[in-house]
């Protein structure tokens, strides 16, 4: 089995999971169908299923077009709002196809989700929907300045960024060492937030992360803008 990562839009990832034995493939979060079908064609695989993590346009907007282009395609996800859904997965449902397990998680509360994740197996690979690793680790360093795992991963992520290479996948075991959102019971994380109850620590982290984002990245769209047209002297 292999997983192809396909960067699209500003910093989104689509994934194509290929079972080499059967030449069947599952796509995850199809935002740009044309780009996905190019890769499907190049790999010479048969696309059977689309999995959509959530209904936001940058993860689900290609479903309707893809379903039109590929009649019979299964479009799966855990939320009714996902465009062109053919079957809604229930919380905890496992799809056993290929050589991996797909577990649907429909958690209404972040605290619940964090608990679910911590119960999973540490070697599990983590493929995220956006390339936000650098910003996430800079925030992690602000939360836990003394965490060596954060420092090491951050210097690795900077190198990946310079080389314009994706940082996915990580493993759940790794994330538990440096991701503050999975470390809500750790003393330095509690101290940073000034809270003790895990749900409150998590809420405080989310608020801090949102303001950290705004402070760190206000100039980014301008820095990335390309000149499309110029007229006059
Ligand atoms: Zn998104």
Coordinates of N, CA and C in Angstrom, one line a residue, residues 40-223:
X40 N -4.5 9.9 -10.6 CA -5.2 8.6 -10.7 C -4.8 7.9 -12.0
X41 N -4.9 8.8 -13.1 CA -4.5 8.3 -14.4 C -3.0 7.9 -14.5
X42 N -2.2 8.8 -14.0 CA -0.8 8.5 -14.1 C -0.4 7.3 -13.3
X43 N -1.1 7.0 -12.2 CA -0.8 5.8 -11.4 C -1.4 4.6 -12.0
X44 N -2.4 4.8 -12.9 CA -3.1 3.6 -13.5 C -3.9 2.8 -12.5
X45 N -4.6 3.5 -11.6 CA -5.4 2.8 -10.6 C -6.8 3.1 -10.8
X46 N -7.7 2.2 -10.1 CA -9.1 2.4 -10.2 C -9.6 3.1 -8.9
X47 N -10.2 4.3 -9.1 CA -10.7 5.0 -7.9 C -12.1 4.5 -7.5
X48 N -12.2 3.9 -6.3 CA -13.5 3.3 -5.9 C -14.2 4.2 -4.9
X49 N -13.4 4.9 -4.1 CA -14.0 5.6 -2.9 C -13.4 6.9 -2.6
X50 N -14.2 7.9 -2.1 CA -13.7 9.1 -1.6 C -14.1 9.2 -0.1
X51 N -13.1 9.5 0.7 CA -13.4 9.8 2.1 C -13.2 11.3 2.4
X52 N -14.2 11.9 3.0 CA -14.1 13.3 3.3 C -14.1 13.5 4.8
X53 N -13.1 14.2 5.3 CA -12.9 14.4 6.8 C -14.0 15.3 7.4
X54 N -14.3 16.4 6.7 CA -15.4 17.3 7.1 C -15.9 18.1 6.0
X55 N -17.0 18.8 6.3 CA -17.8 19.4 5.2 C -17.2 20.7 4.6
X56 N -16.1 21.3 5.2 CA -15.6 22.6 4.7 C -15.2 22.5 3.3
X57 N -15.4 23.7 2.6 CA -15.3 23.7 1.1 C -13.9 23.2 0.7
X58 N -12.9 23.5 1.5 CA -11.5 23.2 1.0 C -11.2 21.7 1.2
X59 N -12.2 20.9 1.7 CA -12.0 19.5 1.9 C -13.0 18.7 1.1
X60 N -14.2 19.3 0.8 CA -15.3 18.6 0.2 C -15.8 19.2 -1.2
X61 N -15.2 20.3 -1.6 CA -15.8 21.0 -2.7 C -15.7 20.3 -4.0
X62 N -14.8 19.3 -4.2 CA -14.7 18.6 -5.4 C -15.6 17.3 -5.5
X63 N -16.3 17.0 -4.4 CA -17.1 15.7 -4.4 C -18.1 15.6 -5.5
X64 N -18.9 16.7 -5.7 CA -20.0 16.7 -6.6 C -19.5 16.5 -8.1
X65 N -18.4 17.2 -8.4 CA -17.9 17.1 -9.8 C -17.3 15.7 -10.0
X66 N -16.6 15.2 -9.0 CA -16.0 13.9 -9.1 C -17.0 12.8 -9.2
X67 N -18.1 12.9 -8.4 CA -19.2 11.9 -8.5 C -19.9 11.9 -9.9
X68 N -19.9 13.1 -10.5 CA -20.5 13.3 -11.8 C -19.6 12.6 -12.9
X69 N -18.3 12.8 -12.7 CA -17.3 12.3 -13.6 C -17.1 10.8 -13.5
X70 N -17.3 10.3 -12.2 CA -17.1 8.8 -12.0 C -18.4 8.3 -11.3
X71 N -19.4 7.9 -12.1 CA -20.7 7.4 -11.5 C -20.3 6.1 -10.8
X72 N -21.0 5.9 -9.7 CA -20.8 4.7 -8.9 C -19.8 4.9 -7.8
X73 N -19.1 6.0 -7.8 CA -18.1 6.3 -6.8 C -18.8 6.4 -5.4
X74 N -18.2 5.7 -4.4 CA -18.7 5.9 -3.0 C -18.1 7.1 -2.4
X75 N -18.9 8.0 -1.8 CA -18.4 9.2 -1.1 C -18.8 9.0 0.4
X76 N -17.8 8.8 1.2 CA -18.1 8.5 2.6 C -17.5 9.6 3.5
X77 N -18.2 9.8 4.6 CA -17.8 10.8 5.6 C -18.7 10.7 6.8
X78 N -18.4 11.4 7.9 CA -19.2 11.2 9.1 C -20.1 12.4 9.4
X79 N -20.4 13.2 8.3 CA -21.2 14.4 8.6 C -22.2 14.6 7.4
X80 N -23.5 14.7 7.6 CA -24.5 14.9 6.6 C -24.2 16.1 5.7
X81 N -23.5 17.1 6.2 CA -23.3 18.3 5.4 C -22.3 18.1 4.3
X82 N -21.6 17.0 4.3 CA -20.6 16.7 3.2 C -21.3 16.6 1.9
X83 N -20.8 17.4 1.0 CA -21.4 17.4 -0.4 C -21.3 16.0 -1.1
X84 N -22.4 15.6 -1.7 CA -22.5 14.4 -2.6 C -22.2 13.1 -1.8
X85 N -22.5 13.1 -0.5 CA -22.2 11.9 0.4 C -23.1 10.8 -0.1
X86 N -22.6 9.6 -0.2 CA -23.4 8.4 -0.6 C -23.7 7.6 0.7
X87 N -22.9 7.7 1.7 CA -23.2 7.0 2.9 C -22.5 7.7 4.1
X88 N -23.3 7.9 5.2 CA -22.7 8.5 6.4 C -22.1 7.4 7.3
X89 N -20.9 7.7 7.7 CA -20.3 6.7 8.6 C -20.7 7.1 10.0
X90 N -20.8 6.1 10.9 CA -21.2 6.4 12.2 C -19.9 6.4 13.1
X91 N -20.0 7.1 14.2 CA -18.9 7.2 15.1 C -18.3 5.9 15.5
X92 N -17.0 5.8 15.3 CA -16.3 4.5 15.7 C -16.4 3.5 14.6
X93 N -17.1 3.7 13.5 CA -17.2 2.7 12.4 C -15.8 2.5 11.8
X94 N -15.4 1.3 11.5 CA -14.2 1.0 10.9 C -14.4 0.4 9.5
X95 N -13.7 0.9 8.5 CA -13.8 0.4 7.2 C -12.6 -0.5 7.0
X96 N -12.7 -1.7 6.8 CA -11.6 -2.6 6.6 C -11.4 -2.9 5.2
X97 N -10.7 -2.1 4.5 CA -10.4 -2.4 3.1 C -8.9 -2.1 3.0
X98 N -8.3 -2.6 2.0 CA -6.9 -2.4 1.8 C -6.2 -2.9 3.0
X99 N -4.9 -2.5 3.2 CA -4.3 -2.9 4.4 C -4.2 -1.9 5.5
X100 N -5.4 -1.2 5.6 CA -5.4 -0.2 6.7 C -6.9 -0.1 7.2
X101 N -7.0 0.4 8.4 CA -8.3 0.6 9.0 C -8.7 2.1 9.0
X102 N -9.9 2.4 8.6 CA -10.4 3.7 8.6 C -11.4 3.8 9.7
X103 N -11.1 4.7 10.7 CA -12.0 4.9 11.8 C -12.7 6.2 11.7
X104 N -14.0 6.2 11.6 CA -14.7 7.5 11.6 C -14.9 8.1 13.0
X105 N -14.5 9.3 13.2 CA -14.7 9.9 14.5 C -15.5 11.2 14.3
X106 N -16.7 11.1 14.9 CA -17.6 12.3 14.9 C -17.8 12.8 16.3
X107 N -16.9 13.7 16.7 CA -16.9 14.2 18.1 C -17.4 15.6 18.1
X108 N -18.4 15.8 18.9 CA -19.0 17.2 19.0 C -18.0 18.1 19.8
X109 N -17.2 17.5 20.7 CA -16.4 18.3 21.6 C -15.0 18.0 21.4
X110 N -14.2 19.1 21.4 CA -12.7 18.9 21.2 C -12.1 18.0 22.3
X111 N -12.6 18.1 23.5 CA -12.1 17.3 24.6 C -12.3 15.9 24.4
X112 N -13.5 15.5 23.8 CA -13.8 14.1 23.5 C -12.8 13.6 22.4
X113 N -12.6 14.4 21.4 CA -11.8 14.0 20.3 C -10.3 13.8 20.8
X114 N -9.9 14.7 21.6 CA -8.5 14.5 22.2 C -8.4 13.2 23.0
X115 N -9.5 12.9 23.7 CA -9.5 11.6 24.5 C -9.5 10.4 23.5
X116 N -10.3 10.5 22.5 CA -10.3 9.4 21.5 C -8.9 9.1 20.9
X117 N -8.3 10.3 20.5 CA -7.0 10.2 19.9 C -5.9 9.5 20.8
X118 N -6.0 9.9 22.1 CA -5.0 9.4 23.0 C -5.1 7.9 23.3
X119 N -6.3 7.4 23.0 CA -6.6 6.0 23.2 C -6.1 5.1 22.0
X120 N -5.8 5.8 20.9 CA -5.4 5.0 19.7 C -3.9 4.5 19.9
X121 N -3.6 3.7 18.9 CA -2.2 3.1 18.9 C -1.1 4.0 18.5
X122 N 0.0 4.0 19.2 CA 1.1 5.0 18.9 C 1.7 4.9 17.5
X123 N 1.9 3.7 17.0 CA 2.5 3.7 15.6 C 1.6 4.2 14.5
X124 N 0.3 4.5 14.8 CA -0.6 5.0 13.8 C 0.0 6.2 13.1
X125 N -0.1 6.3 11.8 CA 0.4 7.4 11.1 C -0.7 8.6 11.1
X126 N -0.2 9.8 11.1 CA -1.1 10.9 11.2 C -0.9 11.7 9.9
X127 N -1.9 11.8 9.0 CA -1.9 12.6 7.8 C -2.8 13.7 8.0
X128 N -2.3 14.9 8.1 CA -3.2 16.1 8.4 C -3.7 16.7 7.1
X129 N -4.8 17.5 7.2 CA -5.4 18.1 6.0 C -4.8 19.4 5.6
X130 N -4.0 20.0 6.4 CA -3.3 21.2 6.0 C -1.8 21.1 6.4
X131 N -1.0 21.8 5.7 CA 0.5 21.9 6.1 C 0.6 23.1 7.0
X132 N 0.4 22.9 8.3 CA 0.5 23.9 9.3 C 1.6 23.5 10.3
X133 N 2.4 22.6 10.0 CA 3.4 22.0 11.0 C 4.3 23.1 11.6
X134 N 4.8 23.9 10.7 CA 5.8 24.9 11.2 C 5.1 25.9 12.3
X135 N 4.0 26.4 11.9 CA 3.2 27.3 12.8 C 2.8 26.5 14.1
X136 N 2.4 25.3 13.9 CA 2.0 24.5 15.1 C 3.1 24.3 16.0
X137 N 4.3 24.0 15.5 CA 5.5 23.8 16.3 C 6.0 25.0 17.0
X138 N 5.9 26.2 16.2 CA 6.3 27.4 16.9 C 5.4 27.7 18.0
X139 N 4.1 27.4 17.9 CA 3.2 27.6 19.0 C 3.5 26.6 20.1
X140 N 3.8 25.4 19.8 CA 4.2 24.3 20.8 C 5.4 24.8 21.6
X141 N 6.3 25.5 20.9 CA 7.5 26.0 21.6 C 7.2 27.1 22.6
X142 N 6.2 27.9 22.2 CA 5.7 29.0 23.1 C 5.1 28.3 24.3
X143 N 4.3 27.3 24.1 CA 3.6 26.6 25.3 C 4.7 25.9 26.2
X144 N 5.6 25.2 25.5 CA 6.6 24.4 26.3 C 8.0 24.7 25.8
X145 N 8.5 25.8 26.3 CA 9.9 26.2 25.8 C 11.0 25.2 26.2
X146 N 10.7 24.4 27.2 CA 11.7 23.4 27.6 C 11.6 22.0 27.0
X147 N 10.7 21.8 26.1 CA 10.4 20.5 25.5 C 11.4 20.2 24.4
X148 N 12.3 19.3 24.6 CA 13.3 18.9 23.6 C 12.8 18.3 22.3
X149 N 11.6 17.6 22.5 CA 11.0 17.0 21.3 C 10.5 18.1 20.4
X150 N 9.9 19.1 21.0 CA 9.4 20.3 20.2 C 10.6 20.9 19.4
X151 N 11.7 21.1 20.1 CA 12.8 21.8 19.5 C 13.4 21.0 18.3
X152 N 13.5 19.7 18.5 CA 14.1 18.8 17.5 C 13.1 18.8 16.2
X153 N 11.8 18.6 16.5 CA 10.9 18.5 15.4 C 10.8 19.9 14.6
X154 N 10.9 21.0 15.4 CA 10.8 22.3 14.8 C 12.0 22.5 13.8
X155 N 13.2 22.1 14.2 CA 14.3 22.3 13.3 C 14.2 21.4 12.1
X156 N 13.7 20.2 12.3 CA 13.4 19.3 11.1 C 12.4 19.9 10.2
X157 N 11.3 20.5 10.8 CA 10.2 21.1 10.0 C 10.7 22.3 9.2
X158 N 11.6 23.1 9.8 CA 12.2 24.2 9.1 C 12.9 23.8 7.9
X159 N 13.7 22.7 8.0 CA 14.5 22.2 6.9 C 13.5 21.7 5.8
X160 N 12.4 21.0 6.2 CA 11.4 20.5 5.2 C 10.8 21.7 4.4
X161 N 10.5 22.8 5.2 CA 9.9 24.0 4.6 C 10.8 24.6 3.6
X162 N 12.1 24.7 4.0 CA 13.1 25.3 3.0 C 13.2 24.5 1.8
X163 N 13.1 23.2 1.9 CA 13.1 22.3 0.7 C 11.8 22.2 0.0
X164 N 10.8 22.9 0.5 CA 9.4 22.8 0.0 C 8.9 21.4 0.0
X165 N 9.1 20.6 1.1 CA 8.7 19.2 1.2 C 7.6 19.1 2.3
X166 N 6.6 18.2 2.1 CA 5.6 18.1 3.1 C 6.2 17.4 4.4
X167 N 5.5 17.7 5.5 CA 5.9 17.2 6.8 C 5.1 15.9 7.2
X168 N 4.1 15.6 6.3 CA 3.3 14.4 6.6 C 4.0 13.1 6.1
X169 N 3.8 11.9 6.8 CA 3.0 11.8 8.0 C 3.9 11.8 9.2
X170 N 3.3 12.1 10.4 CA 3.9 11.9 11.6 C 3.3 10.6 12.2
X171 N 3.7 10.3 13.4 CA 2.9 9.2 14.1 C 2.3 9.7 15.3
X172 N 1.3 9.0 15.8 CA 0.6 9.4 17.0 C 1.5 9.4 18.2
X173 N 2.4 8.4 18.2 CA 3.4 8.4 19.3 C 4.2 9.7 19.3
X174 N 4.7 10.2 18.2 CA 5.4 11.4 18.1 C 4.6 12.6 18.5
X175 N 3.4 12.7 18.0 CA 2.5 13.8 18.3 C 2.3 13.9 19.9
X176 N 2.2 12.8 20.5 CA 2.0 12.8 22.0 C 3.2 13.4 22.7
X177 N 4.4 13.5 22.0 CA 5.6 14.0 22.6 C 5.7 15.6 22.5
X178 N 5.1 16.1 21.4 CA 5.3 17.5 21.1 C 4.0 18.3 20.8
X179 N 2.9 17.7 20.6 CA 1.7 18.4 20.3 C 0.9 18.8 21.6
X180 N 0.9 20.1 21.9 CA 0.3 20.5 23.2 C -1.2 20.1 23.3
X181 N -1.8 20.0 22.2 CA -3.3 19.6 22.2 C -3.5 18.2 22.6
X182 N -2.4 17.3 22.6 CA -2.5 16.0 23.1 C -1.8 15.8 24.4
X183 N -1.4 16.9 25.0 CA -0.6 16.9 26.2 C -1.3 17.8 27.3
X184 N -2.6 17.7 27.3 CA -3.3 18.6 28.2 C -3.2 18.3 29.7
X185 N -2.7 17.1 30.0 CA -2.5 16.7 31.4 C -1.1 16.9 31.8
X186 N -0.2 17.4 30.9 CA 1.2 17.6 31.3 C 1.4 18.9 32.1
X187 N 2.2 18.9 33.0 CA 2.4 20.1 33.9 C 2.7 21.4 33.2
X188 N 3.7 21.4 32.3 CA 4.0 22.7 31.6 C 2.9 23.2 30.8
X189 N 2.0 22.3 30.2 CA 0.9 22.8 29.4 C -0.2 23.4 30.3
X190 N -0.4 22.7 31.5 CA -1.4 23.3 32.4 C -0.9 24.6 32.9
X191 N 0.4 24.7 33.2 CA 1.0 26.0 33.7 C 0.8 27.1 32.7
X192 N 1.1 26.8 31.4 CA 0.9 27.8 30.3 C -0.5 28.4 30.3
X193 N -1.5 27.4 30.4 CA -2.9 27.9 30.3 C -3.4 28.4 31.6
X194 N -2.8 28.1 32.7 CA -3.3 28.5 34.0 C -4.6 27.7 34.4
X195 N -4.8 26.5 33.8 CA -6.0 25.7 34.0 C -5.5 24.3 34.5
X196 N -6.4 23.5 35.0 CA -6.0 22.1 35.4 C -6.9 21.1 34.7
X197 N -8.2 21.3 34.7 CA -9.1 20.3 34.1 C -8.8 20.2 32.6
X198 N -8.6 19.0 32.1 CA -8.2 18.8 30.6 C -9.1 19.6 29.6
X199 N -10.4 19.6 29.9 CA -11.3 20.3 28.9 C -11.0 21.8 28.9
X200 N -10.7 22.3 30.1 CA -10.4 23.8 30.2 C -9.1 24.1 29.6
X201 N -8.1 23.2 29.9 CA -6.7 23.4 29.3 C -6.9 23.5 27.8
X202 N -7.7 22.5 27.2 CA -7.8 22.5 25.8 C -8.5 23.7 25.2
X203 N -9.5 24.2 25.9 CA -10.2 25.4 25.4 C -9.3 26.6 25.4
X204 N -8.5 26.7 26.5 CA -7.5 27.8 26.6 C -6.5 27.7 25.5
X205 N -6.0 26.5 25.2 CA -5.0 26.3 24.2 C -5.6 26.7 22.8
X206 N -6.8 26.4 22.5 CA -7.5 26.7 21.3 C -7.5 28.3 21.1
X207 N -7.9 28.9 22.2 CA -8.0 30.4 22.1 C -6.6 31.0 21.9
X208 N -5.6 30.5 22.6 CA -4.2 31.0 22.5 C -3.7 30.7 21.0
X209 N -4.0 29.5 20.5 CA -3.5 29.2 19.2 C -4.1 30.1 18.1
X210 N -5.4 30.4 18.3 CA -6.1 31.3 17.3 C -5.4 32.7 17.3
X211 N -5.1 33.2 18.5 CA -4.5 34.6 18.5 C -3.0 34.5 18.1
X212 N -2.3 33.4 18.3 CA -1.0 33.2 17.9 C -0.9 33.2 16.3
X213 N -1.9 32.6 15.7 CA -2.0 32.5 14.3 C -2.1 33.9 13.7
X214 N -3.1 34.7 14.3 CA -3.3 36.1 13.8 C -2.1 36.9 13.9
X215 N -1.4 36.8 15.0 CA -0.2 37.6 15.3 C 1.0 37.2 14.3
X216 N 1.1 35.9 14.1 CA 2.2 35.4 13.3 C 2.1 35.6 11.8
X217 N 0.9 35.6 11.3 CA 0.8 35.5 9.8 C 0.0 36.6 9.1
X218 N 0.0 37.8 9.6 CA -0.9 38.8 8.9 C -0.4 39.2 7.5
X219 N 0.9 39.1 7.3 CA 1.4 39.5 6.0 C 1.5 38.5 4.9
X220 N 1.2 37.2 5.3 CA 1.4 36.1 4.4 C 0.7 36.3 3.0
X221 N -0.6 36.6 2.9 CA -1.2 36.7 1.6 C -0.4 37.7 0.7
X222 N 0.0 38.8 1.2 CA 0.7 39.8 0.4 C 2.1 39.2 -0.1
X223 N 2.8 38.5 0.9 CA 4.1 38.0 0.5 C 3.9 37.0 -0.6

